[in-house]
């Protein structure tokens, strides 16, 4: 997923955080729920785009979808390891083409009906159906017969078999070692056919799943209320009785509400971050993790002088990445290659490019770049990015390059970098969709992605060959070794200045427990619980209150 | 007629304006450090004011004092040039409208009215967004939104002058419209124009700071006071001096030109 590389500001954190961050009126749950109910109060800046798992493809939607619905597999709360959800066990064929799942029999939709293998088949076929217009369709097209089904030539996708109500088998037309991860995306969540057909496009407003929570109320632009699913298949879960997310509360307002004790978890606005970190009482309440994201300065390999590898390497030596991380108040880890830490295939021994302006000057000289060279870097017009841009500007001035900053909006930036010869330099970020190196190395550096995600227009025959080899290797050690080899080649060719991996922060109230930030996904709300002993929760009503 | 000596408003305002001009002209000699490069390792953690860095250092390790001194350049160039352009356009429009009346006045004043209905900052933001920020575009945009007030005042003054006996006499002697405006009306409205010039300089300075604050000012690395305030927002609670000093600089400059303007105004009233 394409990331705006803000370090401090809202953006990069959005992946895991922005949506965890929430807030709502303290007395309001008390009115909706009994006084002793365990209600998690959140606030969101913007309305949730959708709660239909076939439609949502953003962190806000996923945050709530993943507690309303179940998939066969889910991630552990704070790692990329897959855990059973609707599945009890599974087998994968050695060639990574056949996947057999044995499902639990005690899962029920909140309308009372058991979740069966037919529901899962229906749910995935619904994503494949062009009428659903799901962005998840790309992940399931490798299923045998998926194209025929999508074209209306078959009643079912041949590649999904349901020999009995609690067994489901997937067959692919070619090996896909990361297919399990695709089944952990909300796109593959089980939805009840009868409810979907009853509401059609309005299913999002009447979402019924089998997850730990169920949708109680969704008032557009006002609030989203989820309540505990009393029949959830894991006894004792969830520990919360309800989640109330107030909508339309911007980051600054969230912070004020957090300080007033009116919300339980909040993001930290950039303007407050240094204050929080210098205030011990607040600092201990923060939670952070390194995101599976790499922020970088892209260099267009087809535009002179960046077509010369020496110039690209010189830029890598010239930029002081430690300084960038310091400017972000430590909210970043210096990047030495493409893959973020925690990603399978991450190579802790990769050398990267240490800060060495003298070497940078020599390389520029060898490449014939004269003092006064003034390339333009495109970046988002965001205060943090502008500061980082100025830091890079300072560094490059020391090697005789007069960098110009061109701040633009996010949309135009993405459009511009996709043009072959429009943008020499740009600051962007990339966050993983799956914990697999292919999701970085192939998506961002293969020639097939020119004009899509390979915005540096990098291409190398050896890299192409290895990418093709690696993509079908299922055995992890061999697969990751190949990807590490590919990464080495790419780092040597330096189409990016590898900058940093952002570190995301949220802050919780002292009584909030069990929050785990996930490297790829929004934090799971069903793992959160409230400590009963600490309860100085704000109760003052205010004029901004909304009555149910 | 006894001419009043300089009053205290003029003296203080003049001294402030002069000090700014000196700072701007001799910035490289006065500033202790390079305003764009890091001189202290205070990355992400701005350094407080100290003997070595009297106004502290910012999150990029730059010396705030040096940036303030260089910032006077942008502020003065933009403030004074935009004022000059705005005065030229405003005086010309106001004079023509007041002197000719009729359709000329109708057209010019309606244009002025339309411009006045739009908030200056908003209009300036729109123009800068179209033109892309640079010293020249900022200057033109600020002039463009600043001339209207001048035009209205000059028109009112011209109207009252144009019916005075000395103008009617000159007209009766066959003086051309141009001569009447330049030789007879202009000198008599000049004191008003000078007051307006001083006051509108503070207006253009503020508008420039406002645009910079919104990220639409002169692009980095050129130091500008408005951008310095904007960039220090993140540190408002932990390093308030970062915003305080550029804020003070803006106050100082605006106050200076306002005092000068009111000084001129008082001189006019006491003459």
PDB file of C-alpha atoms in Angstrom, chain A residues 22 34 158 203 223 273 359 378 380 427 443 446:
ATOM      1  CA  UNK A  22     -10.514   7.289  18.994  1.00  0.00           C
ATOM      2  CA  UNK A  34     -25.218   0.163  32.103  1.00  0.00           C
ATOM      3  CA  UNK A 158     -13.748 -24.653  -9.744  1.00  0.00           C
ATOM      4  CA  UNK A 203     -24.998  -4.567   3.489  1.00  0.00           C
ATOM      5  CA  UNK A 223     -20.816   7.576  15.635  1.00  0.00           C
ATOM      6  CA  UNK A 273       4.620  14.532  20.384  1.00  0.00           C
ATOM      7  CA  UNK A 359      32.595   9.950  -1.009  1.00  0.00           C
ATOM      8  CA  UNK A 378       8.453  16.373  -5.247  1.00  0.00           C
ATOM      9  CA  UNK A 380       3.665  16.082  -0.040  1.00  0.00           C
ATOM     10  CA  UNK A 427       9.746  11.399  -1.378  1.00  0.00           C
ATOM     11  CA  UNK A 443       5.887  -4.554  -6.784  1.00  0.00           C
ATOM     12  CA  UNK A 446       9.966  -4.956 -11.713  1.00  0.00           C
TER      13      UNK A 446
END
